[in-house]
PDB file of C-alpha atoms and ligand atoms in Angstrom:
ATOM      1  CA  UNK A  24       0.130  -4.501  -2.533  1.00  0.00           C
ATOM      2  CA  UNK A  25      -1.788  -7.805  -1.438  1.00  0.00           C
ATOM      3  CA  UNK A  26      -3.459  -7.412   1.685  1.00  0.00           C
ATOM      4  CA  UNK A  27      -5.999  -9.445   3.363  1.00  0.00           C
ATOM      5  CA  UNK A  28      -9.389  -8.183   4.364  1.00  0.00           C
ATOM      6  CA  UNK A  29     -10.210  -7.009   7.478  1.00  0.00           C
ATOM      7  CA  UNK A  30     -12.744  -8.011   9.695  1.00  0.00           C
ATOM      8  CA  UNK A  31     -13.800  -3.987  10.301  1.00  0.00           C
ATOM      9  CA  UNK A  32     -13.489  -3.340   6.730  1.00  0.00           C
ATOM     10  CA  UNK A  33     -16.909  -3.442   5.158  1.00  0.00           C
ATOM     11  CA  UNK A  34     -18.362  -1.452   8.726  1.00  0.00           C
ATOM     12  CA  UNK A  35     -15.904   1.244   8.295  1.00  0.00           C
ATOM     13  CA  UNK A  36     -16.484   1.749   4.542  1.00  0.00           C
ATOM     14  CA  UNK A  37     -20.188   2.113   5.757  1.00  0.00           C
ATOM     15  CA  UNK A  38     -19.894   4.775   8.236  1.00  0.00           C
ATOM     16  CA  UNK A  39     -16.790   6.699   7.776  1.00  0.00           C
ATOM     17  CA  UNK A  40     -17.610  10.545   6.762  1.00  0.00           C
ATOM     18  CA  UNK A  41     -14.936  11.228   4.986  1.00  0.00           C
ATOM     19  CA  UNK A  42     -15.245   8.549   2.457  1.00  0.00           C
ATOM     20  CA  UNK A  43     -17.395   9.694  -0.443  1.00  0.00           C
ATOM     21  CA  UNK A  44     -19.731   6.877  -2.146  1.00  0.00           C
ATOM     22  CA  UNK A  45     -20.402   8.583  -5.271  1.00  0.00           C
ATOM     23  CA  UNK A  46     -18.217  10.881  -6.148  1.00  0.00           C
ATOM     24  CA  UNK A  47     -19.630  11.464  -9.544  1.00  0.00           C
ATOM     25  CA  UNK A  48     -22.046  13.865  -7.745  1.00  0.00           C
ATOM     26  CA  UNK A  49     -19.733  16.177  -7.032  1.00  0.00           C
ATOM     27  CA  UNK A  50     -17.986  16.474 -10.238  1.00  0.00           C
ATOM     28  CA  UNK A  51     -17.688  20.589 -10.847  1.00  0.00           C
ATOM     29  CA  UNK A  52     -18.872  21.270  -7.020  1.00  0.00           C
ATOM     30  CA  UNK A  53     -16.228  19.859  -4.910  1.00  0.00           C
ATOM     31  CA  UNK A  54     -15.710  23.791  -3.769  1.00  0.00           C
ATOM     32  CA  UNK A  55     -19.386  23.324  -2.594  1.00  0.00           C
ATOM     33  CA  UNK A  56     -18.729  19.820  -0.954  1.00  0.00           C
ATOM     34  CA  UNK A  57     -16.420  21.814   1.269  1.00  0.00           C
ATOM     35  CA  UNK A  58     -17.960  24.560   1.579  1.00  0.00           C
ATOM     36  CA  UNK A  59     -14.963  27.090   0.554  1.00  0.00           C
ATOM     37  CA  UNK A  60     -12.967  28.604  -1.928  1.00  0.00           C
ATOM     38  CA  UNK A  61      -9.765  26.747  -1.054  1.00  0.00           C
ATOM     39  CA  UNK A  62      -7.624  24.748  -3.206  1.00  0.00           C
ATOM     40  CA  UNK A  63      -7.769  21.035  -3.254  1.00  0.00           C
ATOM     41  CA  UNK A  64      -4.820  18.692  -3.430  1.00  0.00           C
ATOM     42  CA  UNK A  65      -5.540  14.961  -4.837  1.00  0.00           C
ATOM     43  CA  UNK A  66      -3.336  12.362  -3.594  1.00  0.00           C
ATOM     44  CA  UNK A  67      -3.594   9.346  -6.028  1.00  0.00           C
ATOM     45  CA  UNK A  68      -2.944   5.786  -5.008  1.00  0.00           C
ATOM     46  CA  UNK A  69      -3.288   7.059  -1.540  1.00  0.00           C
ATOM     47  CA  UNK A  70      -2.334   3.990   0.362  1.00  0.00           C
ATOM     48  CA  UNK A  71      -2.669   3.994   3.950  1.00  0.00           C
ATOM     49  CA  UNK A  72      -3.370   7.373   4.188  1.00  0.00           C
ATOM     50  CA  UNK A  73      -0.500   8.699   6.461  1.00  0.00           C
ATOM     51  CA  UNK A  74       0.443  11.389   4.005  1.00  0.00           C
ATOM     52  CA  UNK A  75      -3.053  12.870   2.953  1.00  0.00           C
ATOM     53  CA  UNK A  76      -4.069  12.884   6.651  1.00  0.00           C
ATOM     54  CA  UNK A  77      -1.193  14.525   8.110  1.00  0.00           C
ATOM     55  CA  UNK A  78      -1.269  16.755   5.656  1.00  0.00           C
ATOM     56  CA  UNK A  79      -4.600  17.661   5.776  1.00  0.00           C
ATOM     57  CA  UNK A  80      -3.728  18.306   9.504  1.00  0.00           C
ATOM     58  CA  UNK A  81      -0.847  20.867   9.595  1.00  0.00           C
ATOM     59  CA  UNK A  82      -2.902  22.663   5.996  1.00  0.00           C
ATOM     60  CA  UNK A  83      -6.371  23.311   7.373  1.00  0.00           C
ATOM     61  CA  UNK A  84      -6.368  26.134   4.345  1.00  0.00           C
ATOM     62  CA  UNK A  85      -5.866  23.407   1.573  1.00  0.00           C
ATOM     63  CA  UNK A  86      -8.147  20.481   0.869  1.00  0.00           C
ATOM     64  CA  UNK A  87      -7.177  17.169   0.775  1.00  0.00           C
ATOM     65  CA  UNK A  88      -8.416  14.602  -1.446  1.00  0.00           C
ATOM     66  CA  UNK A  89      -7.116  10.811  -1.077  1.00  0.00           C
ATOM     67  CA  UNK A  90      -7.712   8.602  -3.711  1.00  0.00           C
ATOM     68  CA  UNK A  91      -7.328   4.503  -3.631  1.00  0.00           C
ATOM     69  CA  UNK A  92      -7.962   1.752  -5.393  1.00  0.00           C
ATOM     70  CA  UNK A  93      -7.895  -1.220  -3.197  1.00  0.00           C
ATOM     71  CA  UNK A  94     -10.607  -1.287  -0.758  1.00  0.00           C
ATOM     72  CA  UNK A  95      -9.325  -2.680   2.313  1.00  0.00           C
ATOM     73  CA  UNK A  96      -6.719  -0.327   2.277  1.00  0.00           C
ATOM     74  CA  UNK A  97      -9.055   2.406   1.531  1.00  0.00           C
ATOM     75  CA  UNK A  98     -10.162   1.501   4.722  1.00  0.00           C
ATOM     76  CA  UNK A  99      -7.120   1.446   6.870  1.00  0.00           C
ATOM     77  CA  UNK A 100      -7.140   5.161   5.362  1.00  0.00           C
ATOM     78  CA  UNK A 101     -10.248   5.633   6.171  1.00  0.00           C
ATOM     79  CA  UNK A 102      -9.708   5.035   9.977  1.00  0.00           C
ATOM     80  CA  UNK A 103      -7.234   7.530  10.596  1.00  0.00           C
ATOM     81  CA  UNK A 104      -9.915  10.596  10.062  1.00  0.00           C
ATOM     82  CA  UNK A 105     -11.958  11.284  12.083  1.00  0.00           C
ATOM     83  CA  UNK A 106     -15.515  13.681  11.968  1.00  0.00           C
ATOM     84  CA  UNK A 107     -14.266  16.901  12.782  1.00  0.00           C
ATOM     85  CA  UNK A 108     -11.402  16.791  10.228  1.00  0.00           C
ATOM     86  CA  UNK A 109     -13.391  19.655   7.708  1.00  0.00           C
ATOM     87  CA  UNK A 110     -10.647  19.263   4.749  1.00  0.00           C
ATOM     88  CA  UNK A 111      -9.926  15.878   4.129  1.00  0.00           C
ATOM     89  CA  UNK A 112     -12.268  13.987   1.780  1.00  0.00           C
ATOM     90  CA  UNK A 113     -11.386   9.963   0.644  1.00  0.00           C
ATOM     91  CA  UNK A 114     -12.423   8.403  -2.976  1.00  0.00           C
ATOM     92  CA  UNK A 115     -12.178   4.594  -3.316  1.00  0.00           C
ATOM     93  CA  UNK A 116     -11.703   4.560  -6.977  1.00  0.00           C
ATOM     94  CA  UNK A 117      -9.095   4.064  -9.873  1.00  0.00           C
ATOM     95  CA  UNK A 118      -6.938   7.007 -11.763  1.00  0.00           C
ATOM     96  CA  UNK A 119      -8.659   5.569 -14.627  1.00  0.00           C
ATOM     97  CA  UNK A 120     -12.246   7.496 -13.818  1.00  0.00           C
ATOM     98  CA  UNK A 121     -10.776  10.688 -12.478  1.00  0.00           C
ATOM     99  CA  UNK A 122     -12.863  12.619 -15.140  1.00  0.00           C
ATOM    100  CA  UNK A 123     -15.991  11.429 -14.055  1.00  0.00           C
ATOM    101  CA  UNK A 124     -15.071  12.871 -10.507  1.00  0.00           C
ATOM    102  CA  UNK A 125     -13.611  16.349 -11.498  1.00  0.00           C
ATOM    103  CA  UNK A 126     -14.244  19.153 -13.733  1.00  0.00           C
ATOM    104  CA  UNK A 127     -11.623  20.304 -15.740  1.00  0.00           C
ATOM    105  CA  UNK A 128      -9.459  22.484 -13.649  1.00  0.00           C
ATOM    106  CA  UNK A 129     -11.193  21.553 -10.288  1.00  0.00           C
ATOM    107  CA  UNK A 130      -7.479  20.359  -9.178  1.00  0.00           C
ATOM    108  CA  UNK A 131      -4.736  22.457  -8.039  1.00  0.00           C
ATOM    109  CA  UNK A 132      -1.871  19.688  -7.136  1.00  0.00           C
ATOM    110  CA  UNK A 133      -1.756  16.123  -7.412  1.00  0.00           C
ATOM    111  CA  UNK A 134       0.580  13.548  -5.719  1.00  0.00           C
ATOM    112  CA  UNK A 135       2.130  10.385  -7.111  1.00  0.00           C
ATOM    113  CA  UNK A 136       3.628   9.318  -4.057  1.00  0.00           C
ATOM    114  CA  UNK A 137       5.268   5.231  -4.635  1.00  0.00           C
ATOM    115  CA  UNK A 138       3.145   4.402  -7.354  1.00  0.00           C
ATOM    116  CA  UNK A 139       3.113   0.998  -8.514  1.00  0.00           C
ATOM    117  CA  UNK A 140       6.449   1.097 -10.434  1.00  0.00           C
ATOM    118  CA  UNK A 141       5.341  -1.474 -13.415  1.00  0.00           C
ATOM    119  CA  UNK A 142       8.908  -1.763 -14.028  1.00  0.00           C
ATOM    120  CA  UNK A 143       8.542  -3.987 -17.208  1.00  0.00           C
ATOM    121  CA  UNK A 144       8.702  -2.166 -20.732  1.00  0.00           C
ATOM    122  CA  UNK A 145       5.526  -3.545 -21.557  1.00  0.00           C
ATOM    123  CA  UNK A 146       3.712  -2.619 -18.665  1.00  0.00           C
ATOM    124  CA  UNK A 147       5.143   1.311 -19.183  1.00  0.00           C
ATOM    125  CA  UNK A 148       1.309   2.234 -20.464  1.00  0.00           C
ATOM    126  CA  UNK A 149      -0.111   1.474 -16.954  1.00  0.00           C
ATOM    127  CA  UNK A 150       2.250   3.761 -14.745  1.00  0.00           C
ATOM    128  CA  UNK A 151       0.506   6.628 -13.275  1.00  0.00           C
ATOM    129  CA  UNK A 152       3.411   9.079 -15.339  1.00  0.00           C
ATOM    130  CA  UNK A 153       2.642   7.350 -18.113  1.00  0.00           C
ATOM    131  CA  UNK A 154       1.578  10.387 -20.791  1.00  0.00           C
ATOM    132  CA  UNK A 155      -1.981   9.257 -21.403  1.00  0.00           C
ATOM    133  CA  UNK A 156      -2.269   9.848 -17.523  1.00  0.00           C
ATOM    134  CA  UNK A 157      -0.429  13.447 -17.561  1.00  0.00           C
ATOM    135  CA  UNK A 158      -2.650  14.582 -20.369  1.00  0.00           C
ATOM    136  CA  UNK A 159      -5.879  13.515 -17.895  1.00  0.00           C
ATOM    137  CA  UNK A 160      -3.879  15.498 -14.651  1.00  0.00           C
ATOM    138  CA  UNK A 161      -3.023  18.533 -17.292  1.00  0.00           C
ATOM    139  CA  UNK A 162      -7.074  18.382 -18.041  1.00  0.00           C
ATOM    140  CA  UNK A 163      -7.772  18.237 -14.297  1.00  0.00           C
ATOM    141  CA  UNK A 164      -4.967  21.136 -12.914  1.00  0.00           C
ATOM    142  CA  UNK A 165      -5.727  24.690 -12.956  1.00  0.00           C
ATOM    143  CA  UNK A 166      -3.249  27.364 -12.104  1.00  0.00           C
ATOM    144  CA  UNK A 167       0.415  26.169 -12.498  1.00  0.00           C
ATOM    145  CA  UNK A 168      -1.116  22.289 -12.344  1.00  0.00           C
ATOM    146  CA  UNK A 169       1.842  21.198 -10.174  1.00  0.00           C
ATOM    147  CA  UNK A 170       2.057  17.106  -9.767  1.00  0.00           C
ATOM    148  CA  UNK A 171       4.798  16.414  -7.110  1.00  0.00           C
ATOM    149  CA  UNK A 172       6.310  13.072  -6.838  1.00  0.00           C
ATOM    150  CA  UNK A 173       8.062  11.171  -4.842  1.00  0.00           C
ATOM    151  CA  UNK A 174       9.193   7.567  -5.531  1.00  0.00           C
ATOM    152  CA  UNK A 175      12.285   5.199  -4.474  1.00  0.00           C
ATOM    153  CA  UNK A 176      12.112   2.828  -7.483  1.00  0.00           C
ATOM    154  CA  UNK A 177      14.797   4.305 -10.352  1.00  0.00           C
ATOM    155  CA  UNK A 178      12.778   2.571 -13.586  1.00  0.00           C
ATOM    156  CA  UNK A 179       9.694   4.401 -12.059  1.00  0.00           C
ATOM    157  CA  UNK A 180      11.532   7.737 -11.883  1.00  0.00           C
ATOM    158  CA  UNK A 181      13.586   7.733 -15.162  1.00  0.00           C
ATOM    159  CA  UNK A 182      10.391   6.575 -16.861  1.00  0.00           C
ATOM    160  CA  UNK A 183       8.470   9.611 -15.201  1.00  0.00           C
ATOM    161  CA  UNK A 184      11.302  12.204 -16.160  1.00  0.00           C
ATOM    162  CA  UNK A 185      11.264  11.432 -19.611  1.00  0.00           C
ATOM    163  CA  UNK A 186       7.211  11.544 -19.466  1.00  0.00           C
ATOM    164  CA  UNK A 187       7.061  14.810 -17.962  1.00  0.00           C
ATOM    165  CA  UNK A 188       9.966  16.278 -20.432  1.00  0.00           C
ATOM    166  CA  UNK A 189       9.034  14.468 -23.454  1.00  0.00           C
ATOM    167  CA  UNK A 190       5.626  16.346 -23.191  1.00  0.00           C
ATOM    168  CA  UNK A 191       6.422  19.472 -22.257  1.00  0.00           C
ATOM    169  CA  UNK A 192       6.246  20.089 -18.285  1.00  0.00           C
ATOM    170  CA  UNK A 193       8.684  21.853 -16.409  1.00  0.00           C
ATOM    171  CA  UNK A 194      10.289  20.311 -13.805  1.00  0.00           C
ATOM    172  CA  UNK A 195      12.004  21.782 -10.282  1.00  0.00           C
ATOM    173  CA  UNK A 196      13.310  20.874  -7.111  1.00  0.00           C
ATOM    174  CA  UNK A 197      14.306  17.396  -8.569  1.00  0.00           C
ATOM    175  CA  UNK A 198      16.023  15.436  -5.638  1.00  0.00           C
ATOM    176  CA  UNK A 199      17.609  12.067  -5.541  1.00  0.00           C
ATOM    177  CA  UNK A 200      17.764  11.309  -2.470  1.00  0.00           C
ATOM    178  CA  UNK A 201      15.494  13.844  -0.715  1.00  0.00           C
ATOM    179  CA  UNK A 202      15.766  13.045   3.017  1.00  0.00           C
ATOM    180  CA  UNK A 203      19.743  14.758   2.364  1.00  0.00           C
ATOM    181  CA  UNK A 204      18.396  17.556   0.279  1.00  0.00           C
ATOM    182  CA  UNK A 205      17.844  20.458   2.752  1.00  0.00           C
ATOM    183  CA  UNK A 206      13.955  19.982   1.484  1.00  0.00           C
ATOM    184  CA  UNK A 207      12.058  21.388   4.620  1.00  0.00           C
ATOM    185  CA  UNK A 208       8.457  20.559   5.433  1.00  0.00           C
ATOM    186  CA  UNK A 209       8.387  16.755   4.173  1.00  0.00           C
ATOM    187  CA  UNK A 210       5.791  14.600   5.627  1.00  0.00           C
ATOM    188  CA  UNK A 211       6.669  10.937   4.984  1.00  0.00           C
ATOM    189  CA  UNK A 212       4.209   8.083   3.920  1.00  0.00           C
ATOM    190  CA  UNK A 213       4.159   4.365   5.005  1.00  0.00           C
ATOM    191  CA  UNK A 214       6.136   3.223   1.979  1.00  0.00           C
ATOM    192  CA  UNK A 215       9.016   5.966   2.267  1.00  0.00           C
ATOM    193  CA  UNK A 216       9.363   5.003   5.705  1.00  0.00           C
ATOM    194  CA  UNK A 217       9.678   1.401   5.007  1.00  0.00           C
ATOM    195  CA  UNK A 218      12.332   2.089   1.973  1.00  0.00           C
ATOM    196  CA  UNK A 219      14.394   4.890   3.382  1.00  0.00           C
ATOM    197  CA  UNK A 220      14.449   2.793   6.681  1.00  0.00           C
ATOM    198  CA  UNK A 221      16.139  -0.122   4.272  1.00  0.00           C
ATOM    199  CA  UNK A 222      18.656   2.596   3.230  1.00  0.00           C
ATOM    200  CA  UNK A 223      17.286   3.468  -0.058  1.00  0.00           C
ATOM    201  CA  UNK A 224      17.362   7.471  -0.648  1.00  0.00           C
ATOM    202  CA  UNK A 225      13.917   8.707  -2.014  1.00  0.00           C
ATOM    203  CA  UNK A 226      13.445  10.477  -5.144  1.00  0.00           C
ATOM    204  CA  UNK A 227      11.287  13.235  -6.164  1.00  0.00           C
ATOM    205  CA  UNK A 228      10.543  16.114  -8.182  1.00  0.00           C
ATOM    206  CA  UNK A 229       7.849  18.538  -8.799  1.00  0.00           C
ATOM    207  CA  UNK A 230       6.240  19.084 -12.551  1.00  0.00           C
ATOM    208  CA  UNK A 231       4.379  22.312 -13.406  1.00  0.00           C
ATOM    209  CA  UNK A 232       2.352  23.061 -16.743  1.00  0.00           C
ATOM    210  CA  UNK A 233       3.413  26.988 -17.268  1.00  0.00           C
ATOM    211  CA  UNK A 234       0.806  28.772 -18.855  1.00  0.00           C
ATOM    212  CA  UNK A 235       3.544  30.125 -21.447  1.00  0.00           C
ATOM    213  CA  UNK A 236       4.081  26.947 -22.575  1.00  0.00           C
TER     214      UNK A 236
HETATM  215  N1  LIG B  28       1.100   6.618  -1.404  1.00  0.00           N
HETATM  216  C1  LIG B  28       1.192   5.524  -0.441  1.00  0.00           C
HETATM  217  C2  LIG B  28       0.928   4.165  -1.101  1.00  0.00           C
HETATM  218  C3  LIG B  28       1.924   3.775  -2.172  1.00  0.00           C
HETATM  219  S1  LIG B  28       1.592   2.162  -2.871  1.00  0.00           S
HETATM  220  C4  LIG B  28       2.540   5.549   0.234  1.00  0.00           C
HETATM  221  O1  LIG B  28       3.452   6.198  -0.277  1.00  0.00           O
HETATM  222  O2  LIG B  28       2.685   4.906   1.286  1.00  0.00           O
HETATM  223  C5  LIG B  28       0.662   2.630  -4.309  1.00  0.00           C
HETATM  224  C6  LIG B  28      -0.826   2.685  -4.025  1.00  0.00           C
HETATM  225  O3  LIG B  28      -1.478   3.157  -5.189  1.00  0.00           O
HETATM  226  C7  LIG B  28      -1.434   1.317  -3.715  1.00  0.00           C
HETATM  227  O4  LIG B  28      -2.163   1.402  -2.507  1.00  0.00           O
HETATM  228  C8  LIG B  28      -2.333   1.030  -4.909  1.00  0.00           C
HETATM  229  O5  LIG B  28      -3.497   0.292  -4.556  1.00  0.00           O
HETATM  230  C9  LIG B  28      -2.673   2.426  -5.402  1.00  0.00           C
HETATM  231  N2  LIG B  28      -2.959   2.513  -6.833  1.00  0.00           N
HETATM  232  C10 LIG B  28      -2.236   1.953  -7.808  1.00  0.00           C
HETATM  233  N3  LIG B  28      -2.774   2.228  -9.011  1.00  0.00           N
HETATM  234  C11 LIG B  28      -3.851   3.018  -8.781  1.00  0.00           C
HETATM  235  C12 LIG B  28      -4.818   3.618  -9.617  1.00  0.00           C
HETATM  236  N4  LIG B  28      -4.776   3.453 -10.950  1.00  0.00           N
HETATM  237  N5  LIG B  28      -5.802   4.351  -9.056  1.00  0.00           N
HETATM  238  C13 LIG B  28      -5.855   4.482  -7.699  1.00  0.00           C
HETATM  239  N6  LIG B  28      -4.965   3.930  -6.848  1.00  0.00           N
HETATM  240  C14 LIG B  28      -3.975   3.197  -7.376  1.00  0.00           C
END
């Protein structure tokens, strides 16, 4: 996503709370940095930050982590928390480091929601399914280590099904087309409001590492 910077941007990446600078520092104590026992949910590629927020609102017993690459959207992210949000935490950083930010474990879910579908064969190593990527989440997960995902782009979501079965995860409630499943509680992010508002039924599945396997 191109998007030009903002004129608020580098004063909000300055000030905001929730954003965390160095991350590193918290690797194995992210419990601590929130000062409870509950589990934390990663959202990676975050975007705009609808998801992770509203989230983070209506599960004040789960903590949120968003995670982004691209700054100024980090920041448009950034501007929808606000101080007294206790459970929501923001990481402007790349999947690619995500072991230099967590302990092994320290995870209980991740989301992929609309990752960057790198729909070319040759780009298949950079997609955020890709296997060298579910290894790093399997590292990262305790418990079940459940990744749900949600995408509208079919490469992206064949691509991720064979990922996720090639190497072993079990996979449930696999919809295509998920706003017509009966799927209750679904909170909607920028991009699956753009794409289902174009028509375009929304995929998504959840994955889940069981300990028998
Ligand atoms: N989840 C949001 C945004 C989807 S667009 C939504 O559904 O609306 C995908 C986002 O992932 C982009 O903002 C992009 O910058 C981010 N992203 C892509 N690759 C990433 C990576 N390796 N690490 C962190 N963020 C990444």
């Amino acid at each position: 996503m191109r998007i030009r910077k903002k004129s608020w941007e580098d004063e909000e990446l300055l000030t905001n709370k929730k954003l965390v600078h160095e991350p590193e520092k918290f690797k194995g104590n992210w419990k601590e940095y929130f000062g409870n026992d509950n589990p934390i949910y990663a959202e990676i590629g975050c975007g705009k930050g609808k998801f992770i927020v509203q989230n983070a609102i209506e599960n004040p017993n789960i903590n949120f982590i968003g995670i982004e690459r691209q700054t100024t959207i980090m920041a448009i992210a950034a501007r929808k928390t606000n101080d007294d949000m206790n459970n929501i935490s923001l990481i402007r950083g790349d999947a690619e480091t995500l072991a230099d930010v967590f302990e092994p474990e320290e995870l209980s879910r991740i989301y992929l929601n609309f990752s960057d579908p790198w729909p070319k064969k040759r780009w298949a190593k950079r997609r955020l399914t890709h296997r060298h990527f579910l290894d790093l989440y399997k590292k990262l997960l305790g418990g079940d280590k459940e990744i749900f995902l949600k995408t509208d782009n079919t490469v992206f979501f064949e691509s991720s099904l064979n990922e996720f079965c090639e190497t072993g995860w079990r996979l449930s409630n696999i919809s295509l087309d998920l706003h017509n499943s009966g799927i209750e509680g679904n909170i909607m992010t920028e991009y699956e409001e753009r794409f289902s508002s174009l028509g375009q039924p929304i995929y998504r599945l959840e994955a889940r590492w069981l300990h028998n396997n």
